[in-house]
Tab-separated table of C-alpha atoms in Angstrom:
chain	number	residue	atom	x	y	z
A	885	MET	CA	8.014	49.402	-17.795
A	886	THR	CA	6.173	48.731	-20.882
A	887	ARG	CA	8.457	48.745	-23.976
A	888	VAL	CA	7.137	51.091	-26.884
A	889	ALA	CA	7.682	52.484	-30.617
A	890	ALA	CA	6.802	55.802	-31.441
A	891	ILE	CA	7.157	57.266	-35.221
A	892	ASP	CA	6.443	60.738	-35.876
A	893	CYS	CA	6.506	62.066	-39.963
A	894	GLY	CA	6.504	65.344	-40.030
A	895	THR	CA	7.282	67.395	-43.166
A	896	ASN	CA	10.755	67.629	-43.211
A	897	SER	CA	11.957	64.353	-40.548
A	898	VAL	CA	11.086	60.792	-39.847
A	899	ARG	CA	11.992	60.105	-35.947
A	900	LEU	CA	11.831	57.212	-34.160
A	901	LEU	CA	11.712	56.875	-30.359
A	902	ILE	CA	11.800	53.213	-28.724
A	903	ALA	CA	11.424	53.599	-24.702
A	904	ASP	CA	10.765	52.026	-21.882
A	905	LEU	CA	7.832	53.867	-19.852
A	906	PRO	CA	6.717	53.294	-16.323
A	907	ASP	CA	3.143	52.090	-16.293
A	908	ASP	CA	2.547	54.517	-13.154
A	909	PRO	CA	4.261	57.834	-14.308
A	910	GLU	CA	4.150	59.059	-11.015
A	911	ARG	CA	6.962	56.201	-9.731
A	912	GLY	CA	8.966	55.762	-12.420
A	913	GLU	CA	11.161	57.644	-15.322
A	914	PRO	CA	11.071	56.892	-19.132
A	915	VAL	CA	14.395	55.509	-19.821
A	916	ASP	CA	15.355	55.986	-24.000
A	917	VAL	CA	16.429	52.911	-26.160
A	918	GLU	CA	16.479	54.087	-28.992
A	919	ARG	CA	16.150	58.094	-30.549
A	920	ARG	CA	16.487	58.276	-34.079
A	921	MET	CA	16.075	61.414	-36.942
A	922	GLU	CA	16.222	61.230	-40.595
A	923	ILE	CA	15.739	64.227	-42.785
A	924	VAL	CA	13.387	62.876	-45.857
A	925	ARG	CA	11.504	66.202	-46.394
A	926	LEU	CA	8.438	64.329	-47.158
A	927	GLY	CA	6.679	68.048	-47.785
A	928	GLN	CA	9.016	68.936	-50.713
A	929	GLY	CA	6.455	70.557	-52.899
A	930	VAL	CA	3.672	69.853	-50.926
A	931	ASP	CA	2.788	73.831	-50.750
A	932	ARG	CA	2.802	74.630	-54.329
A	933	THR	CA	1.433	71.220	-55.814
A	934	GLY	CA	-1.161	69.666	-52.829
A	935	ARG	CA	0.970	66.243	-53.666
A	936	LEU	CA	3.351	64.070	-51.878
A	937	ALA	CA	6.254	63.776	-54.727
A	938	PRO	CA	7.359	59.544	-55.235
A	939	GLU	CA	10.794	60.656	-54.635
A	940	ALA	CA	9.651	62.221	-51.277
A	941	LEU	CA	7.905	59.092	-50.404
A	942	GLU	CA	10.778	57.014	-51.255
A	943	ARG	CA	12.856	58.511	-49.080
A	944	THR	CA	10.714	58.561	-46.144
A	945	PHE	CA	10.134	54.516	-46.613
A	946	THR	CA	13.406	54.180	-46.533
A	947	ALA	CA	13.919	55.357	-43.599
A	948	MET	CA	10.795	53.614	-42.161
A	949	ARG	CA	12.215	50.487	-43.184
A	950	GLY	CA	15.479	50.740	-41.096
A	951	TYR	CA	12.894	52.052	-38.198
A	952	ALA	CA	10.980	48.858	-38.532
A	953	LYS	CA	14.111	46.773	-38.489
A	954	LEU	CA	15.082	48.119	-35.428
A	955	ILE	CA	11.957	47.910	-33.180
A	956	VAL	CA	11.702	44.478	-34.098
A	957	GLU	CA	15.712	44.044	-33.077
A	958	HIS	CA	14.701	45.588	-29.470
A	959	GLY	CA	11.194	43.814	-29.453
A	960	GLY	CA	13.101	40.523	-29.444
A	961	GLY	CA	11.246	39.069	-32.654
A	962	GLY	CA	12.638	36.894	-34.671
A	963	PRO	CA	12.500	36.167	-38.760
A	964	GLY	CA	9.434	37.355	-40.692
A	965	ALA	CA	7.925	39.393	-37.449
A	966	ARG	CA	6.328	43.048	-37.956
A	967	PRO	CA	7.072	46.045	-35.210
A	968	THR	CA	3.231	45.520	-34.201
A	969	ASP	CA	4.151	41.545	-32.947
A	970	VAL	CA	6.729	42.913	-30.628
A	971	MET	CA	5.442	46.038	-28.770
A	972	PRO	CA	2.886	48.797	-29.037
A	973	VAL	CA	3.456	51.285	-32.298
A	974	ARG	CA	2.316	54.147	-32.836
A	975	VAL	CA	2.768	56.224	-36.145
A	976	VAL	CA	1.503	60.015	-36.430
A	977	ALA	CA	1.786	62.057	-39.684
A	978	THR	CA	1.331	65.521	-39.405
A	979	SER	CA	1.160	68.543	-41.957
A	980	ALA	CA	2.169	67.580	-45.409
A	981	THR	CA	0.402	64.423	-45.230
A	982	ARG	CA	-2.521	66.588	-44.102
A	983	ASP	CA	-2.250	68.589	-46.948
A	984	ALA	CA	-1.988	65.926	-49.529
A	985	SER	CA	-4.247	65.064	-51.979
A	986	ASN	CA	-2.657	61.433	-52.778
A	987	ARG	CA	-1.909	60.841	-48.781
A	988	GLU	CA	-3.464	57.370	-49.538
A	989	GLU	CA	-0.546	56.032	-50.731
A	990	PHE	CA	1.673	57.027	-47.608
A	991	VAL	CA	-1.141	55.062	-45.591
A	992	ALA	CA	-0.676	52.036	-47.650
A	993	GLY	CA	3.197	52.144	-47.359
A	994	VAL	CA	3.240	52.899	-43.710
A	995	ARG	CA	0.797	49.869	-43.156
A	996	GLU	CA	2.987	47.654	-45.302
A	997	ILE	CA	6.323	48.551	-43.468
A	998	PHE	CA	4.817	48.800	-39.752
A	999	GLY	CA	1.574	46.651	-39.772
A	1000	VAL	CA	-0.464	49.422	-38.371
A	1001	ASP	CA	-2.038	52.529	-40.334
A	1002	PRO	CA	-0.914	55.610	-39.497
A	1003	GLU	CA	-2.610	58.355	-38.038
A	1004	VAL	CA	-2.804	61.652	-39.745
A	1005	VAL	CA	-3.797	63.635	-36.680
A	1006	THR	CA	-5.188	66.829	-36.884
A	1007	GLY	CA	-3.250	70.109	-35.927
A	1008	ALA	CA	-4.905	70.231	-32.099
A	1009	GLU	CA	-4.319	66.570	-31.645
A	1010	GLU	CA	-0.307	67.625	-32.929
A	1011	ALA	CA	-0.918	70.610	-30.151
A	1012	ARG	CA	-1.826	68.179	-27.554
A	1013	LEU	CA	0.707	65.495	-27.934
A	1014	SER	CA	3.817	68.125	-28.381
A	1015	PHE	CA	2.479	69.712	-24.596
A	1016	THR	CA	2.661	66.800	-23.376
A	1017	GLY	CA	6.006	65.507	-24.361
A	1018	ALA	CA	7.615	69.186	-23.719
A	1019	THR	CA	5.773	69.432	-19.983
A	1020	ARG	CA	6.511	66.082	-18.545
A	1021	GLY	CA	8.751	66.701	-15.877
A	1022	LEU	CA	8.930	70.522	-16.820
A	1023	ALA	CA	7.565	72.203	-13.532
A	1024	ALA	CA	10.641	70.897	-11.458
A	1025	LEU	CA	13.077	72.982	-13.376
A	1026	GLY	CA	11.636	76.153	-12.431
A	1027	PRO	CA	9.997	77.870	-15.589
A	1028	GLU	CA	6.780	79.865	-14.414
A	1029	ALA	CA	3.375	78.254	-15.783
A	1030	PRO	CA	1.407	78.584	-17.628
A	1031	TYR	CA	3.770	77.858	-20.745
A	1032	LEU	CA	3.224	78.646	-23.851
A	1033	VAL	CA	4.572	75.608	-26.065
A	1034	VAL	CA	5.583	76.333	-29.644
A	1035	ASP	CA	6.184	73.532	-31.506
A	1036	ILE	CA	8.205	74.734	-35.325
A	1037	GLY	CA	7.742	72.023	-37.491
A	1038	GLY	CA	8.328	72.001	-41.203
A	1039	GLY	CA	5.148	72.629	-42.980
A	1040	SER	CA	3.059	74.197	-39.887
A	1041	THR	CA	3.884	75.337	-36.121
A	1042	GLU	CA	1.844	74.771	-33.017
A	1043	PHE	CA	0.699	76.960	-30.452
A	1044	VAL	CA	0.110	75.344	-26.754
A	1045	VAL	CA	-1.030	77.219	-23.882
A	1046	GLY	CA	-1.487	74.925	-20.455
A	1047	THR	CA	-0.063	73.939	-16.852
A	1048	ASP	CA	-0.985	70.857	-16.493
A	1049	THR	CA	-3.536	70.600	-19.117
A	1050	VAL	CA	-4.256	72.187	-22.395
A	1051	ASP	CA	-6.294	75.621	-22.110
A	1052	GLY	CA	-5.917	76.459	-25.972
A	1053	ALA	CA	-4.203	75.154	-29.196
A	1054	LEU	CA	-4.039	76.171	-32.482
A	1055	SER	CA	-1.498	74.562	-35.644
A	1056	VAL	CA	-0.848	77.125	-38.069
A	1057	ASP	CA	0.534	76.852	-41.506
A	1058	ILE	CA	3.639	78.333	-40.868
A	1059	GLY	CA	6.830	76.055	-40.910
A	1060	CYS	CA	10.618	76.432	-42.047
A	1061	VAL	CA	9.817	73.934	-45.379
A	1062	ARG	CA	6.586	75.942	-45.920
A	1063	LEU	CA	8.013	79.429	-45.603
A	1064	THR	CA	11.233	78.747	-47.249
A	1065	GLU	CA	9.345	77.448	-50.494
A	1066	ARG	CA	7.003	80.171	-50.088
A	1067	HIS	CA	9.374	83.130	-49.951
A	1068	ILE	CA	13.094	82.357	-50.508
A	1069	ARG	CA	14.518	82.152	-53.684
A	1070	ARG	CA	17.958	83.641	-52.721
A	1071	ASP	CA	20.555	82.624	-50.834
A	1072	PRO	CA	20.849	84.825	-48.360
A	1073	PRO	CA	17.067	86.150	-48.950
A	1074	GLU	CA	16.507	89.547	-50.212
A	1075	GLU	CA	14.857	91.976	-47.590
A	1076	ARG	CA	11.631	91.650	-49.627
A	1077	ALA	CA	11.897	88.293	-49.136
A	1078	VAL	CA	12.288	88.659	-45.308
A	1079	GLU	CA	9.473	91.041	-44.864
A	1080	ALA	CA	7.024	88.793	-47.132
A	1081	THR	CA	8.331	86.307	-44.606
A	1082	ILE	CA	7.553	87.825	-41.630
A	1083	ALA	CA	3.791	88.913	-43.063
A	1084	ASP	CA	2.754	85.639	-43.196
A	1085	ILE	CA	4.027	84.506	-39.739
A	1086	GLU	CA	2.716	87.499	-38.051
A	1087	ALA	CA	-0.881	87.028	-39.767
A	1088	ALA	CA	-0.540	83.380	-38.622
A	1089	MET	CA	0.119	84.857	-35.081
A	1090	ASP	CA	-2.869	86.648	-34.910
A	1091	LEU	CA	-5.103	83.711	-35.902
A	1092	VAL	CA	-3.108	82.195	-32.746
A	1093	GLU	CA	-4.312	85.304	-30.949
A	1094	GLU	CA	-8.106	84.683	-31.876
A	1095	ALA	CA	-8.114	81.147	-30.570
A	1096	VAL	CA	-5.535	80.647	-27.663
A	1097	PRO	CA	-4.613	82.583	-24.417
A	1098	VAL	CA	-0.955	83.335	-25.670
A	1099	ARG	CA	-1.069	86.486	-23.609
A	1100	GLU	CA	-1.601	84.445	-20.119
A	1101	ALA	CA	1.531	82.449	-20.919
A	1102	ARG	CA	4.335	83.436	-18.327
A	1103	SER	CA	7.094	80.755	-19.862
A	1104	LEU	CA	7.858	80.016	-23.839
A	1105	VAL	CA	9.271	76.640	-24.616
A	1106	GLY	CA	10.368	75.863	-27.697
A	1107	LEU	CA	10.542	72.305	-29.534
A	1108	ALA	CA	12.046	70.582	-32.755
A	1109	GLY	CA	14.853	71.093	-34.916
A	1110	SER	CA	14.671	74.914	-35.933
A	1111	VAL	CA	14.690	75.870	-32.227
A	1112	THR	CA	17.485	73.353	-30.644
A	1113	THR	CA	19.787	74.302	-33.923
A	1114	VAL	CA	19.197	77.946	-32.563
A	1115	ALA	CA	19.937	76.655	-29.323
A	1116	GLY	CA	23.381	75.132	-30.412
A	1117	ILE	CA	24.253	77.635	-32.199
A	1118	ALA	CA	23.524	80.457	-29.097
A	1119	LEU	CA	25.408	78.144	-26.728
A	1120	GLY	CA	28.597	77.506	-29.086
A	1121	LEU	CA	28.812	74.356	-28.940
A	1122	PRO	CA	31.290	72.468	-30.975
A	1123	GLU	CA	29.201	69.562	-32.116
A	1124	TYR	CA	25.050	68.890	-31.475
A	1125	ASP	CA	24.701	67.723	-27.915
A	1126	SER	CA	20.838	67.191	-27.033
A	1127	THR	CA	22.004	66.512	-23.496
A	1128	LEU	CA	23.437	70.362	-23.440
A	1129	ILE	CA	20.525	71.350	-25.515
A	1130	HIS	CA	17.785	69.967	-23.461
A	1131	HIS	CA	16.158	72.515	-20.813
A	1132	SER	CA	18.819	75.082	-21.596
A	1133	ARG	CA	17.153	78.473	-21.612
A	1134	ILE	CA	18.636	81.288	-24.556
A	1135	PRO	CA	17.743	84.738	-24.008
A	1136	ALA	CA	15.703	86.648	-26.538
A	1137	GLY	CA	18.760	89.239	-27.321
A	1138	THR	CA	20.735	85.982	-28.263
A	1139	VAL	CA	17.649	84.914	-30.422
A	1140	HIS	CA	17.475	87.658	-32.071
A	1141	GLU	CA	21.048	88.136	-32.900
A	1142	VAL	CA	21.021	84.265	-34.502
A	1143	SER	CA	18.012	84.562	-36.178
A	1144	ALA	CA	19.533	87.579	-38.704
A	1145	ARG	CA	22.654	85.771	-38.239
A	1146	LEU	CA	20.915	83.262	-40.159
A	1147	LEU	CA	19.417	85.256	-42.547
A	1148	ALA	CA	22.611	86.984	-43.565
A	1149	SER	CA	24.691	83.595	-44.283
A	1150	THR	CA	25.015	81.909	-47.176
A	1151	HIS	CA	24.424	78.366	-47.643
A	1152	GLU	CA	28.058	77.120	-47.419
A	1153	GLU	CA	28.409	79.435	-44.174
A	1154	ARG	CA	25.405	77.668	-42.732
A	1155	ALA	CA	26.454	74.645	-43.708
A	1156	ALA	CA	29.940	74.975	-41.600
A	1157	ILE	CA	28.114	75.661	-38.598
A	1158	ALA	CA	29.407	72.956	-35.818
A	1159	VAL	CA	25.520	72.167	-34.892
A	1160	MET	CA	24.003	72.108	-38.158
A	1161	HIS	CA	22.314	69.108	-39.287
A	1162	PRO	CA	22.892	69.230	-43.506
A	1163	GLY	CA	19.103	68.465	-43.834
A	1164	ARG	CA	18.170	71.548	-42.172
A	1165	VAL	CA	20.825	74.164	-44.027
A	1166	ASP	CA	18.306	75.605	-46.253
A	1167	VAL	CA	15.254	75.923	-43.955
A	1168	ILE	CA	16.861	76.940	-40.916
A	1169	ALA	CA	16.703	80.531	-41.849
A	1170	ALA	CA	12.859	80.370	-41.793
A	1171	GLY	CA	12.876	78.456	-38.636
A	1172	ALA	CA	14.482	80.984	-36.479
A	1173	LEU	CA	12.729	83.439	-38.077
A	1174	ILE	CA	9.884	81.893	-36.881
A	1175	LEU	CA	11.030	81.894	-33.109
A	1176	ASP	CA	12.220	84.954	-33.188
A	1177	ARG	CA	9.274	86.815	-34.295
A	1178	ILE	CA	7.446	84.859	-31.718
A	1179	VAL	CA	9.631	85.976	-28.922
A	1180	ARG	CA	9.279	89.819	-29.940
A	1181	ARG	CA	5.273	89.624	-30.391
A	1182	TYR	CA	5.107	88.447	-26.756
A	1183	GLY	CA	7.844	90.237	-25.307
A	1184	PHE	CA	9.331	86.924	-23.913
A	1185	ALA	CA	12.584	87.222	-21.799
A	1186	GLU	CA	13.860	84.247	-22.824
A	1187	VAL	CA	12.863	80.545	-24.466
A	1188	VAL	CA	13.152	77.321	-22.458
A	1189	VAL	CA	14.163	74.518	-25.036
A	1190	SER	CA	12.980	71.302	-24.716
A	1191	GLU	CA	14.240	68.211	-27.035
A	1192	HIS	CA	11.131	66.164	-25.671
A	1193	ASP	CA	8.128	67.134	-27.990
A	1194	ILE	CA	5.565	65.281	-29.994
A	1195	LEU	CA	7.493	62.265	-29.964
A	1196	ASP	CA	7.324	61.826	-26.735
A	1197	GLY	CA	3.771	62.694	-26.441
A	1198	ILE	CA	2.984	60.054	-28.851
A	1199	ALA	CA	5.431	57.465	-26.759
A	1200	TRP	CA	3.333	58.014	-23.241
A	1201	SER	CA	-0.233	57.625	-25.360
A	1202	LEU	CA	0.652	54.257	-25.120
A	1203	VAL	CA	0.720	53.686	-22.262
């Protein structure tokens, strides 16, 4: 086994996975050592200004400093050790940093904290990593291939089709933070705001259909916080439980019902939902709507929910 550390810095959250991975994936199972998530809203205002806000950078760096300490502890490092001294580390940054004109400030901060430069990956690489993380071990559970893997993030959504390997992938600029900042000004949103959000989602899916064989997919696999939150609501969980959410299968009709409920809810009503993370309260309606429109457009009977995603793909890339 090899112990590795993967960090995924997205538009809404920064996440850490420290895992022991088998050197031969066919002969062993991965073991999570630490799996953490902090809502930092790095992408605050990026769609409007094209820059990472100073306060957003500081929130992100604060969370990362905590992650760096955990990596050193789990790697057996002593005082003064850096994360890269104790185990392989890969930091991947996605939509918000791709779009930001001042991303060098982010790069310099990450280098100081972890001792390695972040990789501001392309949308295509982001899609491949998400697919790898989500589909490893999925075949044994029965969903029919090919899979359409959909990773709904804060700034972008990745669409990936494949079975053992990727047949086509595209990242499009629809995400729960971006669409909320762009259209949703009132709570609950006005009908015209919902219509404008749907128009953006549908336009993005038009681009996806030109580049990705989505109509060939037999199963829909949904990733990331918007999807897992919808699943937790659909399952009626008294608290967020990743073991129950992982590989749950949510019928299309239930996805429609949850999305409609979230769009009609006030901030206080959404905050009172048992599985809701406080950092998702203001953006979950847009995230659920993205999932709902995907299910409707492609006619899937259900969504298979995965707690494993780009973070797991980053970790596997290190072995």
